[in-house]
Amino acid sequence: MGADTAAAVKPVEAPPLSPLALQSKLAGTPAQKPKYSVVVKNDAGQDVVVADPRATRAVVALMDIHAVNGGAACHWGGPAAFAEINAALHALMFATSGRPWHAAFNYVNDAGHAENGVYALRALYGFDGMTFDTLKGFRSLESKFTGHGESHLNPEGVLVSNGPLGSSLPQAEGLAIADKTARRDRVTLCVVSDGASMEGEAKEAFAAIPGLAAKGRVNPFVMVVSDNDTKLSGRITKDAFSMAPTFAAMSALGWNVIHVPNGHDLQAVYLAVEKAVAAAKANPNQPVCILAKTIKGYGIKATMENAAGGHGFPLSNGEKAIEWINEIYGGAPPEEFLNWAKALRGDWEKKEAEKKAKAAANPAPAPSVKKDKVQSGLAKAAIRAAQEGLPVFSISADVQGSTGISLFQKSFPDRWIEVGVAEANMVSVGAGFAKAGFIPIVDTFGQFGVTKGNLPLTMAALSQAPVIAMFSHIGLQDAADGASHQATTYLAATSAIPHTVVIAPSCSDEAEALMYEAIQRQAADRAAGKNGESYIFFVGRENYPLSWVEGAKYPWGKAQVLQQGTDVVLIGCGVLVNKVIEAGKKLAEKGVKATVINNPFINRVDVDTLGTAVKACQGRVVTIEDHQVIGGMGALVSHALAQAGIAHRMKSLGIPGEFGQSAYVAEHLYKHHGLTADKVAEAALGLMK
């Protein structure tokens, strides 16, 4: 790459630059004031009606209980922290007159985990016809109110999709630059968390927005940061490093910084927002950053004191719903909320009574199959390898409790580090550890590992610095968080990286065996002076049997034949191996003999095992995976068979080129996309016609 030395070109004549005439899908300005409100004073001393943040918190708590009753995870801490900030922003936006609010403002919520707080707040206004009843389906397959804001499902309320922290702020930057280019009179408002501020994308935007604004390229821009020193797994400063220097540098970067010492003082927050918007309009060449100190989980003493601020939803049912609503209001909550809480409490009591009655009628239930999360096997293997003297070191990016590597970290407190909410940085730090002679294990959710970590994974391989990755919550397994968190391209995204082995174990015992072997192989390669390979383990989040067959062995590089047959081959991997096992049984009932195979080595296809089985079944093959059909396991298997000259007819079941969405549990999404044992059996019978 070199300097641009092309000859000068005369400017080309063209019609004036004008954007396409796109019709906004956002719902219009609400016609009513918020159902539950408080009054603050604006800078001129006039009364302003603002949605009551207590009502927002109450609705979040109540709607979350419906979701957890359905089997979904939820968020409480984030929306509780943002309640006053969003109340002030919406009061200002919805006060727009003479044109729709969205013609005057872009509103971007980068804090995707706080999206349910936005839903709750807007329901108070009746925005887009929203009612409290519409929120009771939150995170279900039938609702557009998804775990994180998804514009493809809720274009009436979400301008740009959010979820991966730090990703929406740069889109807000683009909106403001585009508005300037189009000469629109519009202010961009973006709310960001301090955890998101650790991401590389956010830091790039922190510098680019004021830098480009100073050159007259950006429309008025206001960013509000909720600073509570808290992330998913605990306190930012304690677990990673202080963000105070980053925020102290905002002025030097070119931001007009407004400090709000108490982000739960609604009056102070409103005045700060009003001042920020006025300042940004008066001088678009300097964007405004409001740094508001908040408390994650504000409104409930237990979550305010919790190390993670009650990031998820602490209530697993409606047992304590009444107490929560009373505490949020300090007593005397609106009767509507109290009755809602009582109904949820009543539902819980009814279910408890049914459980006791069932237990009394069936005092000796059949022994259950022992299950565990697949990722627990990965951590166990890392512990075993470390005990044997191998230099295993864990590098995390905030979600170690969810990925399962925390078991290793608790076992070896001096053999891990957290780099903060920064997945790309995590992988690159791992590469540095590899070059220094360690065996690094990096971990995060699959979606963040393959999107934010893809270039660092490539550079690790290119630098002869192999890492081992534990990427969890893959495919549709992270059901409730929705499309932004669902890695449905993970196999395609990583399988072509040179010197990288992609592995999708299906049970804890298999994960343990293959992780242990991966560590051993990497250590042996490096000791022998070889570059070694990176190993990426993709796992789900749900419980599965420890093994699928008794006495199972897991030889490296081999597919596992779980059942022999002569009619059709059924191949699964990772979290959907159970579907081919069930399908094999269903086919047996119809007299069809299926060979059932677990295929964990995605981009190192075991042609010997698979080819032998396919030939024995007259070339009939059905694959199933929690992944897009394009570029997935089935595609790689078919290509490998074709390359080997093995004739076959294949039906691949997967996601048909669509984004996912929220659902209470992954099984709802599997049924929605036809990823079931019945569909596998149906496809197999179709091949036999």
PDB file of N, CA, C and O in Angstrom, residues 430-483:
ATOM      1  N   GLY A 430      -4.563 -12.646  23.769  1.00  0.00           N
ATOM      2  CA  GLY A 430      -4.278 -14.080  23.748  1.00  0.00           C
ATOM      3  C   GLY A 430      -3.157 -14.419  22.792  1.00  0.00           C
ATOM      4  O   GLY A 430      -2.286 -15.253  23.097  1.00  0.00           O
ATOM      5  N   ALA A 431      -3.154 -13.770  21.628  1.00  0.00           N
ATOM      6  CA  ALA A 431      -2.079 -14.005  20.661  1.00  0.00           C
ATOM      7  C   ALA A 431      -0.731 -13.600  21.248  1.00  0.00           C
ATOM      8  O   ALA A 431       0.285 -14.279  21.044  1.00  0.00           O
ATOM      9  N   GLY A 432      -0.722 -12.493  21.989  1.00  0.00           N
ATOM     10  CA  GLY A 432       0.511 -12.080  22.643  1.00  0.00           C
ATOM     11  C   GLY A 432       0.993 -13.111  23.647  1.00  0.00           C
ATOM     12  O   GLY A 432       2.197 -13.402  23.737  1.00  0.00           O
ATOM     13  N   PHE A 433       0.070 -13.672  24.400  1.00  0.00           N
ATOM     14  CA  PHE A 433       0.427 -14.724  25.354  1.00  0.00           C
ATOM     15  C   PHE A 433       1.004 -15.935  24.625  1.00  0.00           C
ATOM     16  O   PHE A 433       1.954 -16.567  25.093  1.00  0.00           O
ATOM     17  N   ALA A 434       0.431 -16.269  23.474  1.00  0.00           N
ATOM     18  CA  ALA A 434       0.924 -17.423  22.712  1.00  0.00           C
ATOM     19  C   ALA A 434       2.357 -17.184  22.246  1.00  0.00           C
ATOM     20  O   ALA A 434       3.205 -18.084  22.319  1.00  0.00           O
ATOM     21  N   LYS A 435       2.643 -15.991  21.783  1.00  0.00           N
ATOM     22  CA  LYS A 435       4.002 -15.684  21.330  1.00  0.00           C
ATOM     23  C   LYS A 435       4.993 -15.729  22.482  1.00  0.00           C
ATOM     24  O   LYS A 435       6.193 -15.944  22.275  1.00  0.00           O
ATOM     25  N   ALA A 436       4.487 -15.522  23.695  1.00  0.00           N
ATOM     26  CA  ALA A 436       5.359 -15.531  24.875  1.00  0.00           C
ATOM     27  C   ALA A 436       5.484 -16.923  25.493  1.00  0.00           C
ATOM     28  O   ALA A 436       6.120 -17.074  26.538  1.00  0.00           O
ATOM     29  N   GLY A 437       4.866 -17.935  24.860  1.00  0.00           N
ATOM     30  CA  GLY A 437       5.049 -19.300  25.330  1.00  0.00           C
ATOM     31  C   GLY A 437       3.947 -19.868  26.191  1.00  0.00           C
ATOM     32  O   GLY A 437       4.096 -20.962  26.742  1.00  0.00           O
ATOM     33  N   PHE A 438       2.843 -19.168  26.292  1.00  0.00           N
ATOM     34  CA  PHE A 438       1.709 -19.680  27.056  1.00  0.00           C
ATOM     35  C   PHE A 438       0.705 -20.357  26.128  1.00  0.00           C
ATOM     36  O   PHE A 438       0.768 -20.225  24.894  1.00  0.00           O
ATOM     37  N   ILE A 439      -0.239 -21.067  26.730  1.00  0.00           N
ATOM     38  CA  ILE A 439      -1.365 -21.631  25.984  1.00  0.00           C
ATOM     39  C   ILE A 439      -2.589 -20.833  26.405  1.00  0.00           C
ATOM     40  O   ILE A 439      -3.187 -21.079  27.451  1.00  0.00           O
ATOM     41  N   PRO A 440      -2.959 -19.818  25.610  1.00  0.00           N
ATOM     42  CA  PRO A 440      -4.042 -18.917  26.010  1.00  0.00           C
ATOM     43  C   PRO A 440      -5.414 -19.470  25.641  1.00  0.00           C
ATOM     44  O   PRO A 440      -5.615 -20.012  24.555  1.00  0.00           O
ATOM     45  N   ILE A 441      -6.368 -19.308  26.566  1.00  0.00           N
ATOM     46  CA  ILE A 441      -7.762 -19.639  26.293  1.00  0.00           C
ATOM     47  C   ILE A 441      -8.569 -18.347  26.404  1.00  0.00           C
ATOM     48  O   ILE A 441      -8.569 -17.693  27.449  1.00  0.00           O
ATOM     49  N   VAL A 442      -9.224 -17.967  25.316  1.00  0.00           N
ATOM     50  CA  VAL A 442     -10.074 -16.772  25.311  1.00  0.00           C
ATOM     51  C   VAL A 442     -11.524 -17.220  25.280  1.00  0.00           C
ATOM     52  O   VAL A 442     -11.839 -18.302  24.788  1.00  0.00           O
ATOM     53  N   ASP A 443     -12.417 -16.404  25.803  1.00  0.00           N
ATOM     54  CA  ASP A 443     -13.817 -16.823  25.892  1.00  0.00           C
ATOM     55  C   ASP A 443     -14.757 -15.643  25.749  1.00  0.00           C
ATOM     56  O   ASP A 443     -14.474 -14.547  26.232  1.00  0.00           O
ATOM     57  N   THR A 444     -15.859 -15.875  25.086  1.00  0.00           N
ATOM     58  CA  THR A 444     -16.950 -14.908  25.010  1.00  0.00           C
ATOM     59  C   THR A 444     -18.128 -15.599  24.342  1.00  0.00           C
ATOM     60  O   THR A 444     -18.062 -16.790  24.017  1.00  0.00           O
ATOM     61  N   PHE A 445     -19.219 -14.857  24.133  1.00  0.00           N
ATOM     62  CA  PHE A 445     -20.349 -15.403  23.389  1.00  0.00           C
ATOM     63  C   PHE A 445     -19.936 -15.583  21.926  1.00  0.00           C
ATOM     64  O   PHE A 445     -19.152 -14.798  21.385  1.00  0.00           O
ATOM     65  N   GLY A 446     -20.498 -16.590  21.281  1.00  0.00           N
ATOM     66  CA  GLY A 446     -20.136 -16.890  19.908  1.00  0.00           C
ATOM     67  C   GLY A 446     -20.290 -15.715  18.983  1.00  0.00           C
ATOM     68  O   GLY A 446     -19.435 -15.455  18.123  1.00  0.00           O
ATOM     69  N   GLN A 447     -21.381 -14.966  19.112  1.00  0.00           N
ATOM     70  CA  GLN A 447     -21.629 -13.845  18.210  1.00  0.00           C
ATOM     71  C   GLN A 447     -20.526 -12.802  18.302  1.00  0.00           C
ATOM     72  O   GLN A 447     -20.064 -12.266  17.287  1.00  0.00           O
ATOM     73  N   PHE A 448     -20.067 -12.507  19.505  1.00  0.00           N
ATOM     74  CA  PHE A 448     -19.040 -11.491  19.672  1.00  0.00           C
ATOM     75  C   PHE A 448     -17.665 -12.037  19.294  1.00  0.00           C
ATOM     76  O   PHE A 448     -16.804 -11.307  18.809  1.00  0.00           O
ATOM     77  N   GLY A 449     -17.482 -13.334  19.504  1.00  0.00           N
ATOM     78  CA  GLY A 449     -16.211 -13.946  19.144  1.00  0.00           C
ATOM     79  C   GLY A 449     -15.965 -13.938  17.651  1.00  0.00           C
ATOM     80  O   GLY A 449     -14.853 -13.661  17.188  1.00  0.00           O
ATOM     81  N   VAL A 450     -17.018 -14.218  16.869  1.00  0.00           N
ATOM     82  CA  VAL A 450     -16.822 -14.332  15.420  1.00  0.00           C
ATOM     83  C   VAL A 450     -16.983 -13.001  14.697  1.00  0.00           C
ATOM     84  O   VAL A 450     -16.525 -12.861  13.567  1.00  0.00           O
ATOM     85  N   THR A 451     -17.623 -12.027  15.313  1.00  0.00           N
ATOM     86  CA  THR A 451     -17.766 -10.721  14.661  1.00  0.00           C
ATOM     87  C   THR A 451     -16.641  -9.785  15.108  1.00  0.00           C
ATOM     88  O   THR A 451     -15.826  -9.347  14.305  1.00  0.00           O
ATOM     89  N   LYS A 452     -16.571  -9.533  16.393  1.00  0.00           N
ATOM     90  CA  LYS A 452     -15.538  -8.615  16.882  1.00  0.00           C
ATOM     91  C   LYS A 452     -14.165  -9.283  16.922  1.00  0.00           C
ATOM     92  O   LYS A 452     -13.143  -8.603  16.860  1.00  0.00           O
ATOM     93  N   GLY A 453     -14.139 -10.606  17.019  1.00  0.00           N
ATOM     94  CA  GLY A 453     -12.857 -11.301  17.148  1.00  0.00           C
ATOM     95  C   GLY A 453     -12.323 -11.900  15.870  1.00  0.00           C
ATOM     96  O   GLY A 453     -11.251 -12.512  15.876  1.00  0.00           O
ATOM     97  N   ASN A 454     -13.026 -11.737  14.733  1.00  0.00           N
ATOM     98  CA  ASN A 454     -12.610 -12.450  13.525  1.00  0.00           C
ATOM     99  C   ASN A 454     -11.247 -11.988  13.003  1.00  0.00           C
ATOM    100  O   ASN A 454     -10.375 -12.811  12.707  1.00  0.00           O
ATOM    101  N   LEU A 455     -11.054 -10.691  12.872  1.00  0.00           N
ATOM    102  CA  LEU A 455      -9.755 -10.211  12.408  1.00  0.00           C
ATOM    103  C   LEU A 455      -8.640 -10.579  13.397  1.00  0.00           C
ATOM    104  O   LEU A 455      -7.579 -11.066  12.967  1.00  0.00           O
ATOM    105  N   PRO A 456      -8.814 -10.379  14.707  1.00  0.00           N
ATOM    106  CA  PRO A 456      -7.769 -10.828  15.632  1.00  0.00           C
ATOM    107  C   PRO A 456      -7.484 -12.330  15.549  1.00  0.00           C
ATOM    108  O   PRO A 456      -6.333 -12.744  15.691  1.00  0.00           O
ATOM    109  N   LEU A 457      -8.523 -13.160  15.300  1.00  0.00           N
ATOM    110  CA  LEU A 457      -8.281 -14.592  15.129  1.00  0.00           C
ATOM    111  C   LEU A 457      -7.427 -14.848  13.888  1.00  0.00           C
ATOM    112  O   LEU A 457      -6.522 -15.692  13.892  1.00  0.00           O
ATOM    113  N   THR A 458      -7.718 -14.117  12.825  1.00  0.00           N
ATOM    114  CA  THR A 458      -6.926 -14.244  11.602  1.00  0.00           C
ATOM    115  C   THR A 458      -5.487 -13.796  11.841  1.00  0.00           C
ATOM    116  O   THR A 458      -4.525 -14.465  11.415  1.00  0.00           O
ATOM    117  N   MET A 459      -5.316 -12.685  12.533  1.00  0.00           N
ATOM    118  CA  MET A 459      -3.976 -12.174  12.802  1.00  0.00           C
ATOM    119  C   MET A 459      -3.200 -13.077  13.750  1.00  0.00           C
ATOM    120  O   MET A 459      -1.969 -13.192  13.651  1.00  0.00           O
ATOM    121  N   ALA A 460      -3.903 -13.732  14.675  1.00  0.00           N
ATOM    122  CA  ALA A 460      -3.234 -14.682  15.559  1.00  0.00           C
ATOM    123  C   ALA A 460      -2.638 -15.826  14.744  1.00  0.00           C
ATOM    124  O   ALA A 460      -1.486 -16.230  14.944  1.00  0.00           O
ATOM    125  N   ALA A 461      -3.423 -16.347  13.794  1.00  0.00           N
ATOM    126  CA  ALA A 461      -2.926 -17.423  12.944  1.00  0.00           C
ATOM    127  C   ALA A 461      -1.788 -16.933  12.059  1.00  0.00           C
ATOM    128  O   ALA A 461      -0.780 -17.628  11.862  1.00  0.00           O
ATOM    129  N   LEU A 462      -1.929 -15.720  11.536  1.00  0.00           N
ATOM    130  CA  LEU A 462      -0.911 -15.161  10.649  1.00  0.00           C
ATOM    131  C   LEU A 462       0.376 -14.851  11.410  1.00  0.00           C
ATOM    132  O   LEU A 462       1.464 -14.864  10.832  1.00  0.00           O
ATOM    133  N   SER A 463       0.267 -14.604  12.710  1.00  0.00           N
ATOM    134  CA  SER A 463       1.429 -14.278  13.538  1.00  0.00           C
ATOM    135  C   SER A 463       2.047 -15.503  14.194  1.00  0.00           C
ATOM    136  O   SER A 463       2.910 -15.379  15.064  1.00  0.00           O
ATOM    137  N   GLN A 464       1.596 -16.675  13.797  1.00  0.00           N
ATOM    138  CA  GLN A 464       2.054 -17.934  14.413  1.00  0.00           C
ATOM    139  C   GLN A 464       1.876 -17.872  15.931  1.00  0.00           C
ATOM    140  O   GLN A 464       2.753 -18.233  16.705  1.00  0.00           O
ATOM    141  N   ALA A 465       0.712 -17.388  16.331  1.00  0.00           N
ATOM    142  CA  ALA A 465       0.391 -17.209  17.747  1.00  0.00           C
ATOM    143  C   ALA A 465      -0.959 -17.848  18.030  1.00  0.00           C
ATOM    144  O   ALA A 465      -1.950 -17.156  18.262  1.00  0.00           O
ATOM    145  N   PRO A 466      -1.031 -19.179  17.981  1.00  0.00           N
ATOM    146  CA  PRO A 466      -2.328 -19.857  18.090  1.00  0.00           C
ATOM    147  C   PRO A 466      -2.979 -19.680  19.450  1.00  0.00           C
ATOM    148  O   PRO A 466      -2.310 -19.678  20.484  1.00  0.00           O
ATOM    149  N   VAL A 467      -4.287 -19.519  19.417  1.00  0.00           N
ATOM    150  CA  VAL A 467      -5.069 -19.406  20.644  1.00  0.00           C
ATOM    151  C   VAL A 467      -6.092 -20.540  20.681  1.00  0.00           C
ATOM    152  O   VAL A 467      -6.360 -21.191  19.672  1.00  0.00           O
ATOM    153  N   ILE A 468      -6.652 -20.747  21.846  1.00  0.00           N
ATOM    154  CA  ILE A 468      -7.783 -21.658  22.002  1.00  0.00           C
ATOM    155  C   ILE A 468      -8.968 -20.804  22.436  1.00  0.00           C
ATOM    156  O   ILE A 468      -8.855 -19.996  23.366  1.00  0.00           O
ATOM    157  N   ALA A 469     -10.075 -20.936  21.728  1.00  0.00           N
ATOM    158  CA  ALA A 469     -11.244 -20.103  22.011  1.00  0.00           C
ATOM    159  C   ALA A 469     -12.410 -20.945  22.493  1.00  0.00           C
ATOM    160  O   ALA A 469     -12.682 -22.015  21.937  1.00  0.00           O
ATOM    161  N   MET A 470     -13.076 -20.456  23.523  1.00  0.00           N
ATOM    162  CA  MET A 470     -14.342 -21.015  23.993  1.00  0.00           C
ATOM    163  C   MET A 470     -15.434 -20.006  23.663  1.00  0.00           C
ATOM    164  O   MET A 470     -15.551 -18.983  24.332  1.00  0.00           O
ATOM    165  N   PHE A 471     -16.192 -20.263  22.616  1.00  0.00           N
ATOM    166  CA  PHE A 471     -17.252 -19.353  22.211  1.00  0.00           C
ATOM    167  C   PHE A 471     -18.598 -20.019  22.464  1.00  0.00           C
ATOM    168  O   PHE A 471     -18.943 -21.004  21.805  1.00  0.00           O
ATOM    169  N   SER A 472     -19.348 -19.486  23.415  1.00  0.00           N
ATOM    170  CA  SER A 472     -20.580 -20.126  23.863  1.00  0.00           C
ATOM    171  C   SER A 472     -21.823 -19.403  23.348  1.00  0.00           C
ATOM    172  O   SER A 472     -21.729 -18.407  22.644  1.00  0.00           O
ATOM    173  N   HIS A 473     -22.994 -19.934  23.724  1.00  0.00           N
ATOM    174  CA  HIS A 473     -24.277 -19.323  23.357  1.00  0.00           C
ATOM    175  C   HIS A 473     -24.424 -19.197  21.841  1.00  0.00           C
ATOM    176  O   HIS A 473     -24.913 -18.204  21.316  1.00  0.00           O
ATOM    177  N   ILE A 474     -23.987 -20.224  21.119  1.00  0.00           N
ATOM    178  CA  ILE A 474     -23.984 -20.135  19.661  1.00  0.00           C
ATOM    179  C   ILE A 474     -25.376 -20.382  19.075  1.00  0.00           C
ATOM    180  O   ILE A 474     -26.297 -20.825  19.756  1.00  0.00           O
ATOM    181  N   GLY A 475     -25.510 -20.071  17.796  1.00  0.00           N
ATOM    182  CA  GLY A 475     -26.759 -20.317  17.088  1.00  0.00           C
ATOM    183  C   GLY A 475     -27.924 -19.630  17.755  1.00  0.00           C
ATOM    184  O   GLY A 475     -27.857 -18.465  18.144  1.00  0.00           O
ATOM    185  N   LEU A 476     -28.985 -20.365  17.901  1.00  0.00           N
ATOM    186  CA  LEU A 476     -30.214 -19.837  18.497  1.00  0.00           C
ATOM    187  C   LEU A 476     -30.295 -20.129  19.991  1.00  0.00           C
ATOM    188  O   LEU A 476     -31.333 -19.891  20.617  1.00  0.00           O
ATOM    189  N   GLN A 477     -29.203 -20.619  20.571  1.00  0.00           N
ATOM    190  CA  GLN A 477     -29.216 -20.972  21.989  1.00  0.00           C
ATOM    191  C   GLN A 477     -29.442 -19.756  22.885  1.00  0.00           C
ATOM    192  O   GLN A 477     -30.059 -19.863  23.922  1.00  0.00           O
ATOM    193  N   ASP A 478     -28.913 -18.609  22.471  1.00  0.00           N
ATOM    194  CA  ASP A 478     -29.172 -17.396  23.252  1.00  0.00           C
ATOM    195  C   ASP A 478     -30.518 -16.840  22.800  1.00  0.00           C
ATOM    196  O   ASP A 478     -30.613 -15.749  22.231  1.00  0.00           O
ATOM    197  N   ALA A 479     -31.555 -17.596  23.079  1.00  0.00           N
ATOM    198  CA  ALA A 479     -32.876 -17.318  22.515  1.00  0.00           C
ATOM    199  C   ALA A 479     -33.431 -15.970  22.944  1.00  0.00           C
ATOM    200  O   ALA A 479     -33.848 -15.158  22.113  1.00  0.00           O
ATOM    201  N   ALA A 480     -33.439 -15.697  24.238  1.00  0.00           N
ATOM    202  CA  ALA A 480     -34.143 -14.516  24.741  1.00  0.00           C
ATOM    203  C   ALA A 480     -33.478 -13.212  24.337  1.00  0.00           C
ATOM    204  O   ALA A 480     -34.148 -12.193  24.169  1.00  0.00           O
ATOM    205  N   ASP A 481     -32.163 -13.194  24.157  1.00  0.00           N
ATOM    206  CA  ASP A 481     -31.479 -11.953  23.805  1.00  0.00           C
ATOM    207  C   ASP A 481     -31.717 -11.541  22.359  1.00  0.00           C
ATOM    208  O   ASP A 481     -31.449 -10.395  21.989  1.00  0.00           O
ATOM    209  N   GLY A 482     -32.167 -12.453  21.524  1.00  0.00           N
ATOM    210  CA  GLY A 482     -32.556 -12.083  20.168  1.00  0.00           C
ATOM    211  C   GLY A 482     -31.426 -12.087  19.159  1.00  0.00           C
ATOM    212  O   GLY A 482     -30.299 -12.518  19.432  1.00  0.00           O
ATOM    213  N   ALA A 483     -31.737 -11.581  17.970  1.00  0.00           N
ATOM    214  CA  ALA A 483     -30.864 -11.723  16.808  1.00  0.00           C
ATOM    215  C   ALA A 483     -29.468 -11.164  17.015  1.00  0.00           C
ATOM    216  O   ALA A 483     -28.488 -11.723  16.515  1.00  0.00           O
TER     217      ALA A 483
END
